[in-house]
XYZ file of C-alpha atoms in Angstrom:
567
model
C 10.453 34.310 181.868
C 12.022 31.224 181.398
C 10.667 28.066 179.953
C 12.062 24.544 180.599
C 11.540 21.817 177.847
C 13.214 18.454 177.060
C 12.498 19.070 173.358
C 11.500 23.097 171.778
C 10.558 22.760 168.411
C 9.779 26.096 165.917
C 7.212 25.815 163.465
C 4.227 24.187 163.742
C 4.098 23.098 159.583
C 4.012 19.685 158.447
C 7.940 19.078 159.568
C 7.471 20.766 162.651
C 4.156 18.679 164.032
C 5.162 15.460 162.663
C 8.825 16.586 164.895
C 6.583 16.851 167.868
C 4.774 13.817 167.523
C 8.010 11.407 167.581
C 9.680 13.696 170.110
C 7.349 13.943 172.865
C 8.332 10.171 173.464
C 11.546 10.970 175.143
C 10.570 14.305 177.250
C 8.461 17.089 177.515
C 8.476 18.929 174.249
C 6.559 21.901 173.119
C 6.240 23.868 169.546
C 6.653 28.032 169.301
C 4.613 28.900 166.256
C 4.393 32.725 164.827
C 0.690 31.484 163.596
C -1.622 29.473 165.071
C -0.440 25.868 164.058
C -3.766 25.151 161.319
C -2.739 28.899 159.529
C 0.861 27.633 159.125
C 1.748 27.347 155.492
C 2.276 23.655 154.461
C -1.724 23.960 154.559
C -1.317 26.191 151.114
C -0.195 22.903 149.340
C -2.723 21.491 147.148
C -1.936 18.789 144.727
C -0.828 16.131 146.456
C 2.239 13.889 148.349
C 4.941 11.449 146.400
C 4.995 7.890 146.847
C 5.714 4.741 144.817
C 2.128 2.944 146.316
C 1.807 2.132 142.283
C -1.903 1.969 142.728
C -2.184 3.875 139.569
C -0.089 1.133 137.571
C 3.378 0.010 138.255
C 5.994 2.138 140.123
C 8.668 1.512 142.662
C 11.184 3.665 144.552
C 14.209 3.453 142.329
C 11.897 5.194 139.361
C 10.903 7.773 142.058
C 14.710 8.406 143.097
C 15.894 8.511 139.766
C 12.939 11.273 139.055
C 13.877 13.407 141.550
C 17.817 13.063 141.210
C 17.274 14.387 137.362
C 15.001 16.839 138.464
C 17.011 18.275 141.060
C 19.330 18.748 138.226
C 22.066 16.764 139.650
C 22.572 18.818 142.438
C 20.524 16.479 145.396
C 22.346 14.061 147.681
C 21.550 10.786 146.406
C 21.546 9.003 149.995
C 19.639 11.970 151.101
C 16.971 11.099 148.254
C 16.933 6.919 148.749
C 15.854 7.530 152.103
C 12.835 10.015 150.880
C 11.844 7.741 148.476
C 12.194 3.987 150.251
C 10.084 5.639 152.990
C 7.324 7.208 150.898
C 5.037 4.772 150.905
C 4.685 3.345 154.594
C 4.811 6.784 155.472
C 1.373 7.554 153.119
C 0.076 4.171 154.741
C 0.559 5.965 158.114
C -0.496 9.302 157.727
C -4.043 7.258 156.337
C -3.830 5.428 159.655
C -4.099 8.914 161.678
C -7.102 9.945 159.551
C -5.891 11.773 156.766
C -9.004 11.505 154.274
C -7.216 10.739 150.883
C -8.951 10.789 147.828
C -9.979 6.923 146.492
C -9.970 4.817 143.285
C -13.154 3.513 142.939
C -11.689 0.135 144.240
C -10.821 1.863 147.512
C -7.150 2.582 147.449
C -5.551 5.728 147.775
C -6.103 7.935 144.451
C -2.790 8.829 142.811
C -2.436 11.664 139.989
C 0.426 13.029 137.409
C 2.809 15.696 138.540
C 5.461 17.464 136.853
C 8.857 15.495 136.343
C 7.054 12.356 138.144
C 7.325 9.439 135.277
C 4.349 7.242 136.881
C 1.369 8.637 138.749
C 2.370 8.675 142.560
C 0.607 11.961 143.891
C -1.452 10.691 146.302
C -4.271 13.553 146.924
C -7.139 14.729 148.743
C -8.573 16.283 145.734
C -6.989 19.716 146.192
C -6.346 20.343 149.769
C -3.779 17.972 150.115
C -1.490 19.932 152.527
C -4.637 21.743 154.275
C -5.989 17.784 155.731
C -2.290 16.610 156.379
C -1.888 19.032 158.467
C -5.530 19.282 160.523
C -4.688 15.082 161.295
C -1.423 15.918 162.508
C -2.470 19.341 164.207
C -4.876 16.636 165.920
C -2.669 14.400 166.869
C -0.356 16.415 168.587
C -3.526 17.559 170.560
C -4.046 13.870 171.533
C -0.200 13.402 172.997
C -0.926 16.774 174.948
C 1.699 18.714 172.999
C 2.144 22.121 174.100
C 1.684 24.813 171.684
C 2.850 28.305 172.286
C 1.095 30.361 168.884
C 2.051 33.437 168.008
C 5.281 33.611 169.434
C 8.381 35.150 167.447
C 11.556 33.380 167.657
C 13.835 36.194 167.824
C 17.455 34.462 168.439
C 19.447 30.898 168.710
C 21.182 30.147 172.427
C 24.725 29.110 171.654
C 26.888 28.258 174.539
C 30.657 26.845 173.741
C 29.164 25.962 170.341
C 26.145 23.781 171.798
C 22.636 24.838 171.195
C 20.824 25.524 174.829
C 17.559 26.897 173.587
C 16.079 30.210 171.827
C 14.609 33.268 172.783
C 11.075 34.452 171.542
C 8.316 37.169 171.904
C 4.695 36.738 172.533
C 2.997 38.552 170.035
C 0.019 39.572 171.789
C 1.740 41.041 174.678
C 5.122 41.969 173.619
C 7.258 40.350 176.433
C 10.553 37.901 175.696
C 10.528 34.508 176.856
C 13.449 31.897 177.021
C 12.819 28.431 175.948
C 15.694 26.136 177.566
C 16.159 23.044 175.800
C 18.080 20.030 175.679
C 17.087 19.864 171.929
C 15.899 22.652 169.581
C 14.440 21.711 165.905
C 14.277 24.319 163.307
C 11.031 23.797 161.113
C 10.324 27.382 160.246
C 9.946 26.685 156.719
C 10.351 28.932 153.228
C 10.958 32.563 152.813
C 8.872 33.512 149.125
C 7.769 37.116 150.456
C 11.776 38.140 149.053
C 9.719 37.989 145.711
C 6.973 40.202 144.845
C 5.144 37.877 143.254
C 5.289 35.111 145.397
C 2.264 31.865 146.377
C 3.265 31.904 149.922
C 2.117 33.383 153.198
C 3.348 36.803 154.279
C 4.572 34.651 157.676
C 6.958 33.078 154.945
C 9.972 35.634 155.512
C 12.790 33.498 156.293
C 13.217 34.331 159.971
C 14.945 30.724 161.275
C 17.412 31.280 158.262
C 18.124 35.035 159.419
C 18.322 33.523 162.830
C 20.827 30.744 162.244
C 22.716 33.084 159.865
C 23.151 35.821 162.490
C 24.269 32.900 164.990
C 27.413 32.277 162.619
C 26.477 29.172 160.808
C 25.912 28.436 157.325
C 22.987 28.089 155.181
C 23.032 26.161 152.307
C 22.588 26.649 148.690
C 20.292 29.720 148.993
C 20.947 30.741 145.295
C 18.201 27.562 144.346
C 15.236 29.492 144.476
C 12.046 27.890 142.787
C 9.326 29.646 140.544
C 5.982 27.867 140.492
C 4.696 27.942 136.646
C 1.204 28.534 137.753
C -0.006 31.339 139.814
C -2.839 33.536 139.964
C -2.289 36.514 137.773
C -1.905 39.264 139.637
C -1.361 37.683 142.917
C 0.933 34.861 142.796
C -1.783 32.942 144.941
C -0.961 29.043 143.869
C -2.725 27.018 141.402
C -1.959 23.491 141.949
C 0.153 21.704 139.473
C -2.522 18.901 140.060
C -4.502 21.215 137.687
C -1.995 20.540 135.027
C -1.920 16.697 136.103
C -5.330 16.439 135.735
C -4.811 17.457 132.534
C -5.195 20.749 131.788
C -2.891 22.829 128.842
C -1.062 25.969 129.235
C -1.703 28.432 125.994
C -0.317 31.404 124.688
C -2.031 34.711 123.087
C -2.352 32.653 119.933
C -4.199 29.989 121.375
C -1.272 27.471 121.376
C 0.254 24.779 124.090
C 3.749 25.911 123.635
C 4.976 23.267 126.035
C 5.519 21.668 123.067
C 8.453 23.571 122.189
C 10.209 23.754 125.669
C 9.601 19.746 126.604
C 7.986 17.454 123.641
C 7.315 14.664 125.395
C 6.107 15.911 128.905
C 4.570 18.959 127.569
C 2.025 20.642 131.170
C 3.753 17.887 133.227
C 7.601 19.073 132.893
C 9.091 19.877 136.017
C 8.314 23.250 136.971
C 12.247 25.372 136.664
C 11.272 24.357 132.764
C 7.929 24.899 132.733
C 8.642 28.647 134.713
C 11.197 29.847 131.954
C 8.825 28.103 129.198
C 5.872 30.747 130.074
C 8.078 33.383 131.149
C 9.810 33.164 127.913
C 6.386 33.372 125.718
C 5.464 36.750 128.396
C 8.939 37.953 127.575
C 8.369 37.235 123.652
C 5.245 39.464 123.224
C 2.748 35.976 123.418
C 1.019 36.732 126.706
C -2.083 37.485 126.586
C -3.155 40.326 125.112
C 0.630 40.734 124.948
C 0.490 41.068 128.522
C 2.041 39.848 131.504
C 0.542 36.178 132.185
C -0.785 33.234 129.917
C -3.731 30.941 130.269
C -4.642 27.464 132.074
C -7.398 26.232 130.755
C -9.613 23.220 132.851
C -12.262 23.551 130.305
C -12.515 20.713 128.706
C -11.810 18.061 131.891
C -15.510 18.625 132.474
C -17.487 20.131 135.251
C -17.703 16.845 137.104
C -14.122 16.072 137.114
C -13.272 19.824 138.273
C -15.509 19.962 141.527
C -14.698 16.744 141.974
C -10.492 16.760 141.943
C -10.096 20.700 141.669
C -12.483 22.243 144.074
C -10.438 24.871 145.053
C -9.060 26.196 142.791
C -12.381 26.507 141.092
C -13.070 28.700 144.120
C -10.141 30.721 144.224
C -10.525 31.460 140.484
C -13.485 32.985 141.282
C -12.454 35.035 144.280
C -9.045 36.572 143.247
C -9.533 36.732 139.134
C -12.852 36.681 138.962
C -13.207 34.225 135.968
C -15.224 31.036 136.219
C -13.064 28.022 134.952
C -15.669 26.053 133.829
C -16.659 28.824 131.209
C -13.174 30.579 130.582
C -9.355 29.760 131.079
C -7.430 31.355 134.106
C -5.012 33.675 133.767
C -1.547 32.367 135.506
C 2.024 33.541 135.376
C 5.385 32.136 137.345
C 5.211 33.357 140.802
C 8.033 32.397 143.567
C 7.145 29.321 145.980
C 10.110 27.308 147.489
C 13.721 27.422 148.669
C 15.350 24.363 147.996
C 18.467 25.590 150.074
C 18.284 26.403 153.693
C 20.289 25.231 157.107
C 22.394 21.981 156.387
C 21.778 19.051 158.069
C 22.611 15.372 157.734
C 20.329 12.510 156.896
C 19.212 12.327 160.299
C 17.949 15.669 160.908
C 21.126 17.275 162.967
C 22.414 20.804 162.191
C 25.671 20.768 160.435
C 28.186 23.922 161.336
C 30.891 23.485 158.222
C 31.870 21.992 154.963
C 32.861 18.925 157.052
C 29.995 17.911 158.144
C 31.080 19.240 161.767
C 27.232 18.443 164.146
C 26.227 21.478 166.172
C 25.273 19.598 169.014
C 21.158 19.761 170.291
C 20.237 21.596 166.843
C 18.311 19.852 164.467
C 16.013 20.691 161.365
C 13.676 19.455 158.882
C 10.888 20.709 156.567
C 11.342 23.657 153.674
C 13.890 25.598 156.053
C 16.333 22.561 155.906
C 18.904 21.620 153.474
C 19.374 17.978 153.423
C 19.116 18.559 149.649
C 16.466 16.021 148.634
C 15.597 18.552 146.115
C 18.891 19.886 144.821
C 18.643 23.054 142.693
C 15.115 22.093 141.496
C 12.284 20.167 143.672
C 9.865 17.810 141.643
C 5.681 18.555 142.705
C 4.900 16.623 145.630
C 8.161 15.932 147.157
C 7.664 18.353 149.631
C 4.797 17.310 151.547
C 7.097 14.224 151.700
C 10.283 15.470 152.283
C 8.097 17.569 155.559
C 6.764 14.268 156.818
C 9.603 12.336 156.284
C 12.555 14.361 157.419
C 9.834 16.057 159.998
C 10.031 12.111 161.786
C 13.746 11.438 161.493
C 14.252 14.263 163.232
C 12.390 13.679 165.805
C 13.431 10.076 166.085
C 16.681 10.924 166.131
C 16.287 13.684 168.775
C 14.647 10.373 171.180
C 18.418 8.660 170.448
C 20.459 11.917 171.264
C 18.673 13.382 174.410
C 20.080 10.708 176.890
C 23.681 11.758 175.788
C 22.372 15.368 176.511
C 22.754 17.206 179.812
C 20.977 20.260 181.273
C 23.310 22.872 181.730
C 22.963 26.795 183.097
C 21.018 29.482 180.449
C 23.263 31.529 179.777
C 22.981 34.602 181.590
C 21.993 37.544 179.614
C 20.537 35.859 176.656
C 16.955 37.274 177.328
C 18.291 41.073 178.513
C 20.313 41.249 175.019
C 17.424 40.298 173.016
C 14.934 42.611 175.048
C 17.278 45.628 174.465
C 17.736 44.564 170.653
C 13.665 44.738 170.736
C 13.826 48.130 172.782
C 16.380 49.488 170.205
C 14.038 48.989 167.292
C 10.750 50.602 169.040
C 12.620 53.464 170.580
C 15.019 53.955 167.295
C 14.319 57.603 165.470
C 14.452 58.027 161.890
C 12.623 58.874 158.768
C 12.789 55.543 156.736
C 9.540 53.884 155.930
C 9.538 49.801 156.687
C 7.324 49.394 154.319
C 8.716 51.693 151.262
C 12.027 49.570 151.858
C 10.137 46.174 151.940
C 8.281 47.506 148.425
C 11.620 48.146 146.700
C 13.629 44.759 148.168
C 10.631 42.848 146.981
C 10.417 44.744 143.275
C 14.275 44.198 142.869
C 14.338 41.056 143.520
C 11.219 39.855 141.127
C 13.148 41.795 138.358
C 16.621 41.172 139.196
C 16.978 37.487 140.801
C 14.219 35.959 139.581
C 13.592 33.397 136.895
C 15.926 34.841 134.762
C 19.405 35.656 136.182
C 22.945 37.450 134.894
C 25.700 39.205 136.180
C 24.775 43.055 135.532
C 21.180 42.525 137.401
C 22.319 40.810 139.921
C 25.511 43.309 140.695
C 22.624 45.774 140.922
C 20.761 43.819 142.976
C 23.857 43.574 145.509
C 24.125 47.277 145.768
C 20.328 47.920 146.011
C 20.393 45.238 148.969
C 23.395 47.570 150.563
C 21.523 50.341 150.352
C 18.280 48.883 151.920
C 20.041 47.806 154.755
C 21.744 51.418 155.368
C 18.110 52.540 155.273
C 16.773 49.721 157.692
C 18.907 51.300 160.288
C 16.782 54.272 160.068
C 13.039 52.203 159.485
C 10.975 54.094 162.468
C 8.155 52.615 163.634
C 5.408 54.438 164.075
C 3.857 52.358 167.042
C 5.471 52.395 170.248
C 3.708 49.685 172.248
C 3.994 46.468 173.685
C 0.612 44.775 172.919
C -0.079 43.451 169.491
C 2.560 45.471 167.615
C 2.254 44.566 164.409
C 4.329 47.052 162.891
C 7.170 45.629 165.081
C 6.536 41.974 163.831
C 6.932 43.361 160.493
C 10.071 45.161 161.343
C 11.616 41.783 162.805
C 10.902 40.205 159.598
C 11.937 42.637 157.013
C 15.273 42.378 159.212
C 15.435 38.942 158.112
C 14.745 39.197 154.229
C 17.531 41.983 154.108
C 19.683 39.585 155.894
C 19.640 36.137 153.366
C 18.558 37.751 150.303
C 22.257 39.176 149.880
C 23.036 35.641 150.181
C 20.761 34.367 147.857
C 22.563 37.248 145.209
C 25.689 36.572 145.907
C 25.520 32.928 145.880
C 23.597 33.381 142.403
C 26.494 35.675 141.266
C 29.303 32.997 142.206
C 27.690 30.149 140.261
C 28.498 30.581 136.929
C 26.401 28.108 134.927
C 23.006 27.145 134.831
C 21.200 24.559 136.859
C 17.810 23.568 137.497
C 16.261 26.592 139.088
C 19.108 28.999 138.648
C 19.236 30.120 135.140
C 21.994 31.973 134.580
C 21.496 33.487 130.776
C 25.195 34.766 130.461
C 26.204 31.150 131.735
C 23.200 28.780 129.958
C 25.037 25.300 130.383
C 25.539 23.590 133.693
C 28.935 23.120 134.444
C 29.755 19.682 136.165
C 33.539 20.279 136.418
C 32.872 23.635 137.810
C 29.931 23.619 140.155
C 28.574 19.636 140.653
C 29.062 21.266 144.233
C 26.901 23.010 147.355
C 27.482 26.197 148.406
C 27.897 27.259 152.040
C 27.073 31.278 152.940
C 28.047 31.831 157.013
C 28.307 35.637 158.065
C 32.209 37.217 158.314
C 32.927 40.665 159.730
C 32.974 42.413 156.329
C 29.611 40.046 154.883
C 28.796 36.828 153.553
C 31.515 34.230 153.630
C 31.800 30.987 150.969
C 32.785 27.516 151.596
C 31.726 24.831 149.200
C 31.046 20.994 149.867
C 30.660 17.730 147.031
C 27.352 16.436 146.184
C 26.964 12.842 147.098
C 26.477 11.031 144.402
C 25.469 6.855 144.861
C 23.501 5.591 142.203
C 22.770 7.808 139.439
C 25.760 9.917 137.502
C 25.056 13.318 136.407
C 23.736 13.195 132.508
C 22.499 15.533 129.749
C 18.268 16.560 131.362
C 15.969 16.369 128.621
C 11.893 15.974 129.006
């Protein structure tokens, strides 16, 4: 079957809805969604969205750039970031306008918390389920322009026709059949991809698949080795607690009792950005001063007071409960690092379009926006906060932009065969015989990669990890799937995905392997300085016959030179 929209948009996160909303102006438009659009994962953020409303004291956008240009590490586009910032706070004003139920000052205006690397309090919140009401009002408004949703539907592959983008090709979960989606435009909001971790805070829908898609389609991806560690998850899990725990003010200690902070960044202590905060209590694990000498440290909320915690913190009070069973209003909460957001992903330019090369070459009727994107707001480390933004922010553009392009855009012919190929791809993997188990080879991609590209990188781990990765994908090719049918397969879902991980995690390794310094979220401990002759560059992964292929393209740089990063 084939399905005719002006506008197909994938992902139905923040980026993608707030896409829809601005693109339905021009055409019909509909949104393929692998969950249904309230499970998608920008409802797992919980502390809050960036903006320079000062309503906590004074702030303005130049502070906010300058933040997140020094915590990016140098490495974000600084044109890319002015526009992020300079439209923070009319876009807070009109998310409030669609009903998003901020949290107020007791004068009425919109509350505003600390966050790590943020200089002034601009976290706007809705005590902790910031993400989780952001995206019910938009889920809602996209119901009130009659958007149509298509939920749980795969995207399985990118139409490319004489290097224009005609559409994708999906499968309906539930009943197994490929669909066609013809568009004039197609926008990529798929978002992050933290299930190549084993400890990781996001979804298990969070396994890359629009990267592996636009990566199989020949075009690049962007800076994949920038991979970023949250300081505070759940121990054992990796389920998130908010960094508005820590701007609330609580303290991280160690075995002895102590905020080590202290030792890592003096004068920002909890509220350093997180890549320092993540090797601060990784280090004190790796030291012997866990707990217990164990694997995770503490949070403690004790002393903010029971009022203040139900009040600003209510979930996490909850999930404490439910997946470590410790009360935090009697005991601390044991945390450690766990992985939570790519700052690399497809390139585009400031206005949302797909780029196909180092020279900014547009792949005409491709577009994306959200955590799957690459504009490089966040460079090789993203500041709390900015992401909700950079979601809602880019998420528009794009769609604005897609209302400018789509008169310049004819309907052509689908290109004949597009559907067949995919269904016999599909066939191939249900049908296929062998005695690999998916999820043995999921177990050991995920383990490898926690110990081996993680928080920590250097070249013997990460040569290891590139052979481990060569061997997993020799054993994909004989992952047999145990059920054969149409309906519901799970187990074929899972297959399709684990396809994707083993596709950009070689990418992530070998793009950590070629950088030879250390910046932001890539630590590299055989190369601890960053290297600004060297590597004040992106990197650009596209697929070649024989593997991965490099290119490399210059940050822009407009207001702020790079300088020594100290908190």
């Amino acid at each position: 079957m084939i399905h005719r929209y002006d506008t197909v948009i994938i992902g139905a996160g923040l980026a993608g809805m707030r896409a829809a909303i601005e693109a339905r102006v021009s055409g019909s438009c509909c949104v393929l969604t692998k969950v249904f659009p309230t499970r998608s994962h920008s409802g797992a953020a919980q502390g809050g969205i960036a903006a320079s409303l000062g309503n906590a004291g004074e702030d303005d956008w130049p502070t906010h750039m300058f933040d997140t240009v020094k915590g990016s590490d140098y490495l974000a586009d600084q044109d890319a970031v002015e526009i992020l910032v300079k439209e923070a706070p009319l876009t807070i004003i009109d998310l409030e306008h669609m009903g998003v139920p901020f949290s107020r000052t007791e004068e009425g205006l919109i509350a505003q918390r600390s966050f790590g690397g943020h200089t002034k309090q601009r976290a706007c919140y809705a005590a902790d389920l910031t993400g989780h009401v952001i995206l019910h009002t938009l889920y809602e408004q996209c119901l009130k322009h009659a958007i149509k949703f298509y939920p749980e539907y795969l995207v399985l592959s990118l139409v490319l026709a004489d290097g224009v983008c005609r559409g994708v090709v999906a499968m309906d979960i539930l009943t197994g059949d490929i669909h066609g989606f013809f568009g004039r435009a197609v926008v990529f909001a798929t978002g992050g991809y933290g299930r190549a971790f084993k400890i990781t805070s996001n979804a298990h829908a969070s396994s890359g698949d629009g990267l592996s898609i636009i990566y199989r389609a020949g075009l690049p991806l962007e800076d994949m080795e920038c991979v970023q560690f949250h300081p505070t998850g759940f121990y054992p899990s990796g389920i998130l607690v908010t960094e508005g725990a820590r701007g609330e003010g609580a303290y991280i200690l160690n075995d002895q009792g102590e905020r080590f902070m202290k030792r890592y960044a003096p004068d920002r202590m909890e509220l350093a950005p997180r890549d320092v905060t993540a090797r601060a209590i990784q280090t004190e694990i790796d030291q012997g001063r866990g707990i217990g000498g164990g694997a995770y440290v503490h949070l403690d909320l004790r002393h903010l007071g029971e009022e203040k915690i139900r009040k600003r913190l209510p979930q996490i009070l909850d999930l404490a409960m439910r997946f470590t069973a410790v009360d935090a209003l009697k005991a601390p909460i044991p945390i450690q690092p766990t992985a939570h957001y790519s700052m690399g992903g497809i390139p585009t330019d400031i206005r949302g379009r797909v780029i196909g090369d180092a020279q900014g070459t547009v792949v005409p009727g491709l577009y994306a926006c959200g955590e799957c994107a690459c504009v490089s707001v966040h460079g090789a480390n993203r500041l709390g906060c900015n992401s909700l933004l950079e979601a809602v922010v880019y998420g528009a553009r794009a769609g604005k932009v897609v209302c400018e392009d789509l008169p310049g855009i004819e309907w052509s012919d689908w290109p004949k065969g597009a559907v067949e190929g995919v269904q016999g791809e599909v066939r191939a993997l249900v049908e296929r015989e062998g005695n690999e188990s998916l999820a043995a080879i999921r177990d050991e991609l995920q383990e490898s990669m926690q110990k081996n590209c993680g928080i920590f990188r250097s070249r013997g781990p990460l040569q290891e990890q590139l052979l481990i990765i060569g061997k997993l994908q020799d054993r994909f090719s004989r992952a047999r799937l145990s059920d054969k049918g149409k309906r519901c397969n799970t187990e074929l879902v899972e297959i399709l995905e684990l396809r994707s991980l083993l596709d950009f995690t070689e990418l992530i390794v070998r793009g950590a392997l070629a950088r030879e310094e250390s910046r932001g979220a890539h630590y590299r401990t055989d190369y601890p300085k960053r290297d600004d002759a060297h590597w004040l560059k992106h990197s650009l992964a596209r697929k070649g016959p024989e593997g991965p292929v490099f290119d490399y393209k210059p940050v822009r740089i407009t207001r702020y030179q790079p300088k020594e990063r100290k908190y």
